[in-house]
XYZ file of C-alpha atoms in Angstrom:
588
model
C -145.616 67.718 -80.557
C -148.079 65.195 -79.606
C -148.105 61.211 -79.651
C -146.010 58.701 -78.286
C -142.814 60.593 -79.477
C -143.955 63.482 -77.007
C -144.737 61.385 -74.270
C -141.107 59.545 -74.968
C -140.193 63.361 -74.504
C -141.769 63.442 -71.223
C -140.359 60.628 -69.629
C -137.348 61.798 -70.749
C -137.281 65.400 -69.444
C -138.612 63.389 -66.382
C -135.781 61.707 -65.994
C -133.345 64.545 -66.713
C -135.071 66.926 -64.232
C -135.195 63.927 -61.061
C -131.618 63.122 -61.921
C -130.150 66.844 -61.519
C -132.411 66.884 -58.061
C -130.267 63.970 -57.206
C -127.487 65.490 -58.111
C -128.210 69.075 -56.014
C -129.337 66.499 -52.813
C -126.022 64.613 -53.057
C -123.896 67.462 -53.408
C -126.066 68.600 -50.163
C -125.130 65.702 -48.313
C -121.478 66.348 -49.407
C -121.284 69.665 -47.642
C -123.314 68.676 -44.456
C -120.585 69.859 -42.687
C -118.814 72.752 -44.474
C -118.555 76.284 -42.898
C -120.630 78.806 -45.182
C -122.546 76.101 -47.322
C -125.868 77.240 -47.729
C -128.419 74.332 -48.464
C -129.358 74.453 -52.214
C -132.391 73.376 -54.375
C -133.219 72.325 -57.504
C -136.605 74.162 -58.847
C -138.413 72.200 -61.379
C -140.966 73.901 -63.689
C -142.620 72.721 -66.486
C -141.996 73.109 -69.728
C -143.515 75.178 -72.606
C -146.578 73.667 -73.293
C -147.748 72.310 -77.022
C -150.796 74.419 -77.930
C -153.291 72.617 -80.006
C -156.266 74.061 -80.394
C -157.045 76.382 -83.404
C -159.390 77.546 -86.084
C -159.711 74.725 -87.889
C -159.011 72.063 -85.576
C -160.964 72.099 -81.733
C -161.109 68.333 -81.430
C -158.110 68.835 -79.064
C -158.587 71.270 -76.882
C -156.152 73.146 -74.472
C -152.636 72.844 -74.265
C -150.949 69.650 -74.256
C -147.817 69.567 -71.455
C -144.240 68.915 -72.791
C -142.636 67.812 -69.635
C -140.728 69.137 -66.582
C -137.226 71.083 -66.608
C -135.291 72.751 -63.935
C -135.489 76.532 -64.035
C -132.933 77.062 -61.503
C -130.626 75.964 -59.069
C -131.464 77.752 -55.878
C -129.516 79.170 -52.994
C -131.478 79.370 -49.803
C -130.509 81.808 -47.607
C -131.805 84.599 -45.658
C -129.672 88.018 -45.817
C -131.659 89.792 -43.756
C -130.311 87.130 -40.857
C -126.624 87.725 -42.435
C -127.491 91.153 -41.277
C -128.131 90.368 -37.927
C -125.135 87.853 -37.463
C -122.716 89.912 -38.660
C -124.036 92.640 -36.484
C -123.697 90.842 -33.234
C -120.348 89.395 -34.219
C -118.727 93.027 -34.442
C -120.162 93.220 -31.304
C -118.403 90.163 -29.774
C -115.573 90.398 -31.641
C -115.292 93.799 -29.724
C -115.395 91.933 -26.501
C -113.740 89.111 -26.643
C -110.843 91.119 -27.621
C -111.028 93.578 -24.559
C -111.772 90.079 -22.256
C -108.681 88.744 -23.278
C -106.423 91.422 -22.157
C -108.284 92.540 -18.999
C -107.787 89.493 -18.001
C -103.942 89.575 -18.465
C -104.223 93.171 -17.022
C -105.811 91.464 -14.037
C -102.585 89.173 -13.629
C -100.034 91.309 -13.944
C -101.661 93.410 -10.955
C -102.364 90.071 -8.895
C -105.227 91.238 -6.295
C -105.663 90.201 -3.694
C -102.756 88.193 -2.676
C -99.822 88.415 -0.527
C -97.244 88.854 -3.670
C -99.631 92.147 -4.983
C -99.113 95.875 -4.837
C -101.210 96.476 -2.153
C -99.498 93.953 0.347
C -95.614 95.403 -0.494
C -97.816 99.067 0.334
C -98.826 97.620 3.820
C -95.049 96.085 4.204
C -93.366 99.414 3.156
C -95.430 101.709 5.419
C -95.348 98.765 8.351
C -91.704 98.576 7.952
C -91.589 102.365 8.818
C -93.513 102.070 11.880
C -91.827 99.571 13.157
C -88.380 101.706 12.837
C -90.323 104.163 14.417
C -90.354 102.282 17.511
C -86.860 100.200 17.187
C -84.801 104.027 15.813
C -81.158 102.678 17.329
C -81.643 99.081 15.395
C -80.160 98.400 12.449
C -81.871 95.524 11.428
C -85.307 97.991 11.497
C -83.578 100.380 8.881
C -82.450 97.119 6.913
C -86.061 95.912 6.696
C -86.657 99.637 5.766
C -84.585 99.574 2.968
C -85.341 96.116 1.667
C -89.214 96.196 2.100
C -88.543 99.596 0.100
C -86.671 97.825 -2.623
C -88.944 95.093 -3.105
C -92.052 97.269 -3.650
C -90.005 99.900 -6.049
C -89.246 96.528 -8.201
C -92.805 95.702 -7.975
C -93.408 99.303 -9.521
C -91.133 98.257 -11.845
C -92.542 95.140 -12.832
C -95.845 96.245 -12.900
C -94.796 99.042 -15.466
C -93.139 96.370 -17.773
C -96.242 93.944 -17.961
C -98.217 96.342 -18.889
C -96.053 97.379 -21.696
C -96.179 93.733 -22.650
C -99.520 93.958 -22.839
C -100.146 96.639 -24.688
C -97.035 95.216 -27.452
C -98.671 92.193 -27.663
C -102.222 94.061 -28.456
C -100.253 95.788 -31.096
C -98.697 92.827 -32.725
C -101.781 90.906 -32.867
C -103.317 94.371 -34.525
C -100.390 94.223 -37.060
C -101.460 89.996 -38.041
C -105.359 91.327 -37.974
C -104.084 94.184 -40.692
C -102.354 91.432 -43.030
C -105.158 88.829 -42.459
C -107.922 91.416 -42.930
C -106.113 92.488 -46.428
C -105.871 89.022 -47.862
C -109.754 88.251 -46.848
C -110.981 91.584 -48.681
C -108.609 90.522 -51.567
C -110.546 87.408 -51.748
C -114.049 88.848 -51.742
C -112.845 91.519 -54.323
C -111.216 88.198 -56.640
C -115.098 86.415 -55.908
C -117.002 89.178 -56.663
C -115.782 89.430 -60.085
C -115.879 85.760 -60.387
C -119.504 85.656 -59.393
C -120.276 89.077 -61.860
C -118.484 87.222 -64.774
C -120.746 83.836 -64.087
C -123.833 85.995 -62.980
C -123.993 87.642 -66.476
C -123.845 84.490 -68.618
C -127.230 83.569 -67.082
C -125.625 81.169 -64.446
C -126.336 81.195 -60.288
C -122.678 80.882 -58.774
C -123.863 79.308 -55.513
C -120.881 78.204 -54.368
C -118.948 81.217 -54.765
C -121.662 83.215 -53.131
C -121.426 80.694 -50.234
C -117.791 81.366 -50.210
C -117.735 84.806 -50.306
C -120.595 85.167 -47.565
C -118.570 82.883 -45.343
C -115.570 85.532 -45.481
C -117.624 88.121 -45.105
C -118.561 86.934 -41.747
C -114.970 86.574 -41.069
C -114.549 90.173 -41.943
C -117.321 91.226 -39.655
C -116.037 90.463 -36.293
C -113.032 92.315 -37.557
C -114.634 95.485 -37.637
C -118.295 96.919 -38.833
C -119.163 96.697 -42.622
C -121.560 97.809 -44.773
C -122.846 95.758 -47.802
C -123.961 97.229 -50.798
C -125.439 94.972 -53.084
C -125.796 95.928 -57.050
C -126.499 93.824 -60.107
C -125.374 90.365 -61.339
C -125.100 89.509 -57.486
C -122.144 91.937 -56.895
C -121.882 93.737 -53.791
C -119.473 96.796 -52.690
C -118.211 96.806 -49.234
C -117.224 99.529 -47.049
C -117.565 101.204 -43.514
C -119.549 104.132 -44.383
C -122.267 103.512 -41.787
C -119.459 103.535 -39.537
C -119.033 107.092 -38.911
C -116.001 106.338 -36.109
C -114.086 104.725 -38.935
C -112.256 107.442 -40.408
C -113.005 105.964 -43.638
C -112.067 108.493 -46.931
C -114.167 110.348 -49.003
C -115.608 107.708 -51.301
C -113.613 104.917 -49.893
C -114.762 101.157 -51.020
C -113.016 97.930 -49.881
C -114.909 96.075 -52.780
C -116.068 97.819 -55.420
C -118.030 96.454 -59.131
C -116.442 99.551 -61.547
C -112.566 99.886 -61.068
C -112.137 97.081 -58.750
C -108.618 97.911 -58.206
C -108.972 101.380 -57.298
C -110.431 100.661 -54.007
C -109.080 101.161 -49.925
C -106.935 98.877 -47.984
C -105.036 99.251 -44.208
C -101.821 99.826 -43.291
C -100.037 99.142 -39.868
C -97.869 101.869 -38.449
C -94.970 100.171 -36.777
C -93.175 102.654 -35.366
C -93.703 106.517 -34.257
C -90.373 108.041 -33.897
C -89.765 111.458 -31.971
C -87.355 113.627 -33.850
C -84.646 115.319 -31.422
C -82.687 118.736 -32.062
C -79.360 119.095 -31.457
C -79.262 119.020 -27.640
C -81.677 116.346 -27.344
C -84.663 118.194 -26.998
C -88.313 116.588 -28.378
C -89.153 119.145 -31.547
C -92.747 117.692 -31.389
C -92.020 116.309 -34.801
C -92.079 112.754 -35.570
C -91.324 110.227 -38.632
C -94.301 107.731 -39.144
C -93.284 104.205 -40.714
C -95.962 102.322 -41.540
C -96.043 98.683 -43.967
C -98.114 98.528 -46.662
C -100.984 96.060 -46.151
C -99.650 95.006 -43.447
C -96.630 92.951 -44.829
C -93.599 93.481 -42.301
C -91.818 90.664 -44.170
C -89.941 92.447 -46.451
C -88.131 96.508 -46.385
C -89.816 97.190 -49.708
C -92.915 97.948 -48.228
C -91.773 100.100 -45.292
C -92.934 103.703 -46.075
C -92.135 106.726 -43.808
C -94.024 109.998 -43.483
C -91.786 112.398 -42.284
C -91.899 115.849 -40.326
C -95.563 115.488 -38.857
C -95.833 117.520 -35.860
C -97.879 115.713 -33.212
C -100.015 117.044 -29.658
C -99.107 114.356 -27.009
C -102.565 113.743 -27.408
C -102.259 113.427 -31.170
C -99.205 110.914 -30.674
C -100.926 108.928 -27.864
C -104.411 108.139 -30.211
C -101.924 107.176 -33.017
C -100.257 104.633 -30.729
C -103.004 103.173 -29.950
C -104.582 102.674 -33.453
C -102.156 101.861 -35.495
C -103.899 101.389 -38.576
C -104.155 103.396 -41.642
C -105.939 104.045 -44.949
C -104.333 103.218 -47.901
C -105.268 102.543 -51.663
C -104.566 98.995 -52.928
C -100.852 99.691 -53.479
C -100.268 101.023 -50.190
C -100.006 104.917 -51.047
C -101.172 106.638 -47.979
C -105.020 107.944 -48.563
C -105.769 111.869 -47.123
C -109.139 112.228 -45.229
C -110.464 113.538 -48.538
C -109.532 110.750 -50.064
C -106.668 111.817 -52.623
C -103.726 109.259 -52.683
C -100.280 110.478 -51.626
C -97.840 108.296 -53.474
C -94.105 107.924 -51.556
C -90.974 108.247 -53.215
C -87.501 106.969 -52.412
C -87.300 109.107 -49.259
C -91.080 108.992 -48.077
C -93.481 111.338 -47.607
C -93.358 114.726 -46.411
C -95.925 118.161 -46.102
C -98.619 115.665 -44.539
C -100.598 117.100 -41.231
C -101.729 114.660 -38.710
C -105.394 116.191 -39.677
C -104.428 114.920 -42.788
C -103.730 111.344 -42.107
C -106.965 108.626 -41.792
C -106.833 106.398 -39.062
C -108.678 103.666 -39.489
C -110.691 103.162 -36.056
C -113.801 101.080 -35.968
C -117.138 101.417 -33.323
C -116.965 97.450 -33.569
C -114.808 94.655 -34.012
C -111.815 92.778 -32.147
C -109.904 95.927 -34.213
C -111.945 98.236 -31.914
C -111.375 95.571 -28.461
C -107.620 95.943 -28.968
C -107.292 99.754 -29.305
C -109.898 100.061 -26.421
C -107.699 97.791 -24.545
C -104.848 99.851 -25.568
C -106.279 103.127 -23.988
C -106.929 100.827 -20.611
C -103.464 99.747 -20.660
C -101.747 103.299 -21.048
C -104.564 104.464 -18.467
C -103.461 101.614 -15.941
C -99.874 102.642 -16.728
C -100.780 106.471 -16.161
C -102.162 105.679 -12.707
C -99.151 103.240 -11.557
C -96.827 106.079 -12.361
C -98.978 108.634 -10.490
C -98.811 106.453 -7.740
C -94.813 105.748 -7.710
C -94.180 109.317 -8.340
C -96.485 110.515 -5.518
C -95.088 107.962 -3.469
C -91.222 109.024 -4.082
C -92.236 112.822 -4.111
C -94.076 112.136 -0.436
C -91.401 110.529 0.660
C -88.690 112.185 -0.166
C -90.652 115.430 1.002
C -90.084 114.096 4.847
C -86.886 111.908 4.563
C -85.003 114.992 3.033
C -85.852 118.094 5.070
C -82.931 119.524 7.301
C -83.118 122.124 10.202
C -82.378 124.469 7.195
C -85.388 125.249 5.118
C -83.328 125.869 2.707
C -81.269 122.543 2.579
C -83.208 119.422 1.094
C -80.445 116.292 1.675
C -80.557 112.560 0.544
C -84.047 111.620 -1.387
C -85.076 108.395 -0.315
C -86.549 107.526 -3.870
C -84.560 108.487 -6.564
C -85.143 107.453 -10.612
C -82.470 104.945 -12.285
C -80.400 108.001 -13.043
C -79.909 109.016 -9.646
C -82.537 111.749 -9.519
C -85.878 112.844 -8.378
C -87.110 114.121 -11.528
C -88.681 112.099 -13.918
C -89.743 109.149 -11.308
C -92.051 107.524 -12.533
C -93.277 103.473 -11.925
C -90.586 102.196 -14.817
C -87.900 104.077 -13.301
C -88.563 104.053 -9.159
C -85.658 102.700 -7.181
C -84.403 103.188 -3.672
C -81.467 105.657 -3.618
C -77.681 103.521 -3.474
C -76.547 105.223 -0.892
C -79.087 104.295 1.406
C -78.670 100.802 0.079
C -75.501 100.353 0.733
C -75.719 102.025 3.804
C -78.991 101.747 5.379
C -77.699 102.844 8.310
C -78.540 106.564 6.578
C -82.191 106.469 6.596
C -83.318 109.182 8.776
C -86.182 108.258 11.134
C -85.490 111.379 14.057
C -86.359 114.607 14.173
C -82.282 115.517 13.821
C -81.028 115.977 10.219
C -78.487 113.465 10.402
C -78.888 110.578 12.917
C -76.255 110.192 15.557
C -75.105 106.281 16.631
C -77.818 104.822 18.682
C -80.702 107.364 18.135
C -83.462 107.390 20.036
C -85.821 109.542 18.529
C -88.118 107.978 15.881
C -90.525 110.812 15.297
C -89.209 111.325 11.866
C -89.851 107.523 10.446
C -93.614 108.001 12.367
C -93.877 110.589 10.144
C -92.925 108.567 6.843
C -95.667 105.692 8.485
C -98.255 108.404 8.931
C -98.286 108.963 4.927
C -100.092 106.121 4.569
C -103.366 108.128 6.111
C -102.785 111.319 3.941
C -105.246 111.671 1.684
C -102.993 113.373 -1.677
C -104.245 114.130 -5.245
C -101.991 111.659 -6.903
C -104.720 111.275 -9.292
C -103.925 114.876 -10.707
C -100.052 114.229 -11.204
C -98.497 114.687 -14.132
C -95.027 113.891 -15.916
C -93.845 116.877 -15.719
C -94.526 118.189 -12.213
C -91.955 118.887 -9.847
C -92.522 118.102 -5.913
C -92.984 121.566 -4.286
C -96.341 121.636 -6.940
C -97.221 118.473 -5.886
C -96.698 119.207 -1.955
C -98.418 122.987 -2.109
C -101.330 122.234 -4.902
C -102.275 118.382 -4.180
C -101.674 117.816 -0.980
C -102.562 120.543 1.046
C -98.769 122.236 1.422
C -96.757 121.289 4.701
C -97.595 122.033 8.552
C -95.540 121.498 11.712
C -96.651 118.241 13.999
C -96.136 117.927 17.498
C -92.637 116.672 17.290
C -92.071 119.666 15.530
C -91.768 117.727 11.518
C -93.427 119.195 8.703
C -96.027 117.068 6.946
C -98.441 116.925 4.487
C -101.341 118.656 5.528
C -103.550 116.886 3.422
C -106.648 117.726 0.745
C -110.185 117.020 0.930
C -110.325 116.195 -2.410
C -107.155 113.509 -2.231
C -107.101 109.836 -1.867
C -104.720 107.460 0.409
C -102.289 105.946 -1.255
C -104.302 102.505 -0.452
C -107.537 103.498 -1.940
C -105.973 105.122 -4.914
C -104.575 101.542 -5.636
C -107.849 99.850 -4.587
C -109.977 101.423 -6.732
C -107.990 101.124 -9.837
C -107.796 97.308 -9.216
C -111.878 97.967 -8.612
C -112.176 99.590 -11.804
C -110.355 96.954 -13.705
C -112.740 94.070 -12.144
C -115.580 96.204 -13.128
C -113.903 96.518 -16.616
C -113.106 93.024 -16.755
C -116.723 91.706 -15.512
C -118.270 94.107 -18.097
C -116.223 92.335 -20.912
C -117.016 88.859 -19.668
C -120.601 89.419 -19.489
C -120.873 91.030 -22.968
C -119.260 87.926 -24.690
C -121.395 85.383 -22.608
C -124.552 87.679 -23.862
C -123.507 87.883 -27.609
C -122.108 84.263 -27.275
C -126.011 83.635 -26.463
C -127.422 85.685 -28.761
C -125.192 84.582 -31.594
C -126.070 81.217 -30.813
C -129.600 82.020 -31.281
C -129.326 83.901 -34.577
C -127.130 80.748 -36.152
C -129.513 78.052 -35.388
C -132.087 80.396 -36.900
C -129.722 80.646 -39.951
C -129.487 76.782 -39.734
C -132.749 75.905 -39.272
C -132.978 78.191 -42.861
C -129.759 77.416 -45.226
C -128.647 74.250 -43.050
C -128.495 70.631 -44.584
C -130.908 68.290 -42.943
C -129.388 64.810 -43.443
C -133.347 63.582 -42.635
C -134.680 66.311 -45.258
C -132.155 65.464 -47.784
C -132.385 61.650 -47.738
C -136.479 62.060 -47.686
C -135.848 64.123 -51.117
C -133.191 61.592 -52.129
C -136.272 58.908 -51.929
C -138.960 61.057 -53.682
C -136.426 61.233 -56.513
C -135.353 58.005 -56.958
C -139.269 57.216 -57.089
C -139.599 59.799 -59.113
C -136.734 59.193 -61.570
C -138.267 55.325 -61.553
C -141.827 56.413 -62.780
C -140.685 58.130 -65.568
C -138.193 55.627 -66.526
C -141.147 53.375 -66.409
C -143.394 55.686 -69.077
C -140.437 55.907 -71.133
C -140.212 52.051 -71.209
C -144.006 51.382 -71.621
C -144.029 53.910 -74.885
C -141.244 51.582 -75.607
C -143.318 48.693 -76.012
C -146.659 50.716 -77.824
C -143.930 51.694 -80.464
C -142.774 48.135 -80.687
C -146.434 47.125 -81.321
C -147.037 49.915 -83.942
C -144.101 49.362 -85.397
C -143.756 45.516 -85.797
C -147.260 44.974 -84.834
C -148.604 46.190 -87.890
C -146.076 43.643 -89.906
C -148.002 40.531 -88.468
């Protein structure tokens, strides 16, 4: 088409095409400030040209132009910087997750100060010393005995916190599982939104925006991997995670079959399974929620009978998290579904089971944490039970080898065995009678003693260098005394004591350098998340400076527009008037 009907065309496609740029700039101004809005653009091409030229007619050569249209509404962004962010924010997410509980850790064990571990250690052994040199007081073996109390409840304490700690890693594993859930839900219910739009020849920028935006949510969860397909679908997964445990052909988000895809479960309790007598059987039930949801019993599932290593039960723990399929049937490493009925599940093996445990992610700072926190609890045992076992060793010998008479440390029940730091008190009877604490050489101290050698002894421990590091639960005190600490020898005053290993620690420096190791933990966290916060920073204002709204930009393209949209407004009016002359013109 040619004439002043096509240039009327013009102006008008003109004027079409400015006024959708207007539109694309205002709705860019709109969303200066929403998280995930990527800065859009309207492309303008022109349109099909009118071809005149032919055989019989080459006084009008070429092609005549029709006008301008939009050919699409375009989504600036860069995925290869997506990449990189979501990267780095595994990373930090990782981090900040351990940072937050060291740093608890590191309260609950207080160094230095004069309310710590370490200071009720220099009381206890100070106390002893002293009654060394004051034997016929009783106000020494009072000070004894309370100086002794007050670092057993520290023990105590100590143990608690940490359990705290470690509870309140779990619980905020078990909201990460049900947030986590709802977030892939949403990318799964946008990705078939953006398919559906996709195929009708549409660009779903919004959506896309959206669904990016969780997606980098997702990612300082744990790592993912991004698969993107046709129509601008993607599938999601961890498979690049090889620590991930992830199924045999396991997708989070998938294009065919979108419901048939993996989800996590939280495990909420591991219960031991007793026989008659009491006894562990090494079997335990498993209940875990489905998706997460511990609001209501009908998602509790329990997967009985499945015999565990303490190792085995201790990396369980301190996941937590399972494969499942989108209903919540437990997924096998091979990636069949095991669906529960009324009574659970049975015949599973632990090798069986998929534990979901990232390389990356505040998922993978919380379990990490978690192994601290039973390592830190390991240790403070070790140390109360090589304490009481010590002790006890000195306090409770008789002139008859074969005699052992009133432990000074003594578990909640009354015993020796099974001390550990949750358990560690001072033995009644010396509490309410301190007046029974030996500190002579004599088995039983007559009124107004003299002799102190005994409670020099108990002071001397303090120097002894003792593999408490190698204690475990189990071990009774004549394996502690004869394979980690050297066996016993006869001093001067004619008491046996520990003879001591080369390869031991003091009591002090066993406790020092776990509070060393934690600051080194701790500092290691901090200075990751100040380094990713950095580097984060960096990669986002490069991200910015790409799919960012510029209010400057914006209003400068607002202006062309409007000038724009003005011009052809004007053509259209001035082909106005030349058909007013032609067309009433030609009447005069």
């Amino acid at each position: 088409m040619s004439g002043l009907f096509g240039t009327l065309n013009i102006g008008k496609s003109g004027i079409f095409a400015n006024q959708r740029a207007i539109d694309v700039t205002g709705h860019n101004i709109a969303n200066t400030k929403t998280p995930g809005y990527s800065r859009q653009r309207a492309e303008m091409q022109t349109r099909r040209p009118f071809c005149t030229p032919s055989m019989n007619n080459a006084a009008e050569p070429g092609q005549l132009g029709t006008g301008v249209e939009i050919s699409q509404i375009a989504r600036i962004r860069d995925s290869f910087l997506d990449y990189q962010i979501r990267v780095e924010m595994g990373t930090q997410g990782r981090y900040q997750g351990r940072d937050k509980f060291l740093r608890e850790i590191e309260g609950v064990f207080n160094e230095p100060s004069e309310t710590g571990l370490s200071t009720l250690f220099g009381k206890f052994f100070d106390a002893w010393h002293q009654f060394s040199k004051q034997p016929e007081t009783s106000n020494t073996r009072t000070m004894v005995a309370e100086q002794s109390k007050a670092l057993a409840s520290e023990l105590n304490h100590t143990y608690s916190q940490l359990n705290k700690i470690k509870g309140n890693a779990q619980d905020i594993i078990k909201q990460k599982v049900f947030d986590v859930n709802n977030i892939i839900n949403q990318v799964n219910q946008l990705n078939q939104e953006i398919i559906q739009i996709s195929v009708a020849g549409n660009n779903p920028n919004d959506l896309m925006d959206r669904r990016d935006y969780l997606l980098d949510q997702l990612s300082s969860n744990f790592g993912i991997t991004i698969d993107k397909k046709d129509f601008n679908a993607i599938e999601l997964n961890t498979k690049e995670d090889k620590e991930a445990g992830s199924p045999k052909g396991a997708n989070l988000v998938q294009v065919i079959d979108p419901d048939n895809v993996a989800r996590f479960a939280y495990i909420q309790d591991i219960q031991a399974q007793k026989d008659d007598k009491g006894n562990p059987t090494g079997k335990y039930d498993i209940v875990y929620y489905k998706n997460g949801d511990t609001t209501t019993e009908s998602n509790r599932v329990v997967i009985k009978d499945v015999e565990l290593t303490d190792e085995q039960k201790k990396e369980m723990d301190e996941c937590r998290v399972l494969w499942t399929d989108k209903s919540g049937n437990l997924l096998k490493k091979d990636g069949g579904a095991v669906n529960a009925d009324k009574d659970g599940i049975s015949g599973i093996k632990f090798s069986d089971i998929a534990l979901f445990k990232p390389s990356s992610g505040e998922f993978k700072g919380y379990m990490s944490v978690q192994q601290d926190v039973d390592g830190y609890i390991d240790r403070t045992n070790n140390l109360a039970k090589g304490l009481a076992l010590a002790v006890n060793t000195l306090h409770g010998q008789t002139t008859d080898s074969s005699k052992d008479d009133l432990p000074f440390f003594v578990n909640k029940d009354g015993q020796e065995n099974g001390i550990d730091a949750s358990n560690i008190v001072v033995n009644k009877e010396i509490m309410d009678n301190p007046m029974k604490i030996k500190g002579s050489k004599l088995d039983v101290p007559p009124s107004g003693e003299s002799d102190g050698k005994r409670a020099l002894a108990i002071a001397g421990l303090r120097d002894v260098l003792m593999g408490i590091q190698n204690i475990n639960s189990n071990m009774s005190r004549e394996d502690f005394i004869n394979k980690f600490c050297g066996g016993l020898k006869e001093n001067e005053y004619g008491i046996k004591v520990l003879n001591g290993t080369t390869d031991g620690m003091k009591v002090d420096n066993y406790f020092k350098d776990m509070v060393d190791t934690l600051g080194i933990q701790e500092q290691e966290a901090r200075r990751m998340v100040k380094n990713q916060s950095d580097l984060l920073n960096t990669f986002t204002q490069s991200r910015a400076s790409v799919s960012g709204v510029s209010l400057d930009e914006e209003m400068t393209n607002l202006v062309q527009f409007q000038h724009a949209y003005v011009a052809n407004s004007k053509i259209i009016s001035t082909v106005d008037e030349l058909l007013d002359v032609i067309v009433n013109g030609l009447k005069r």
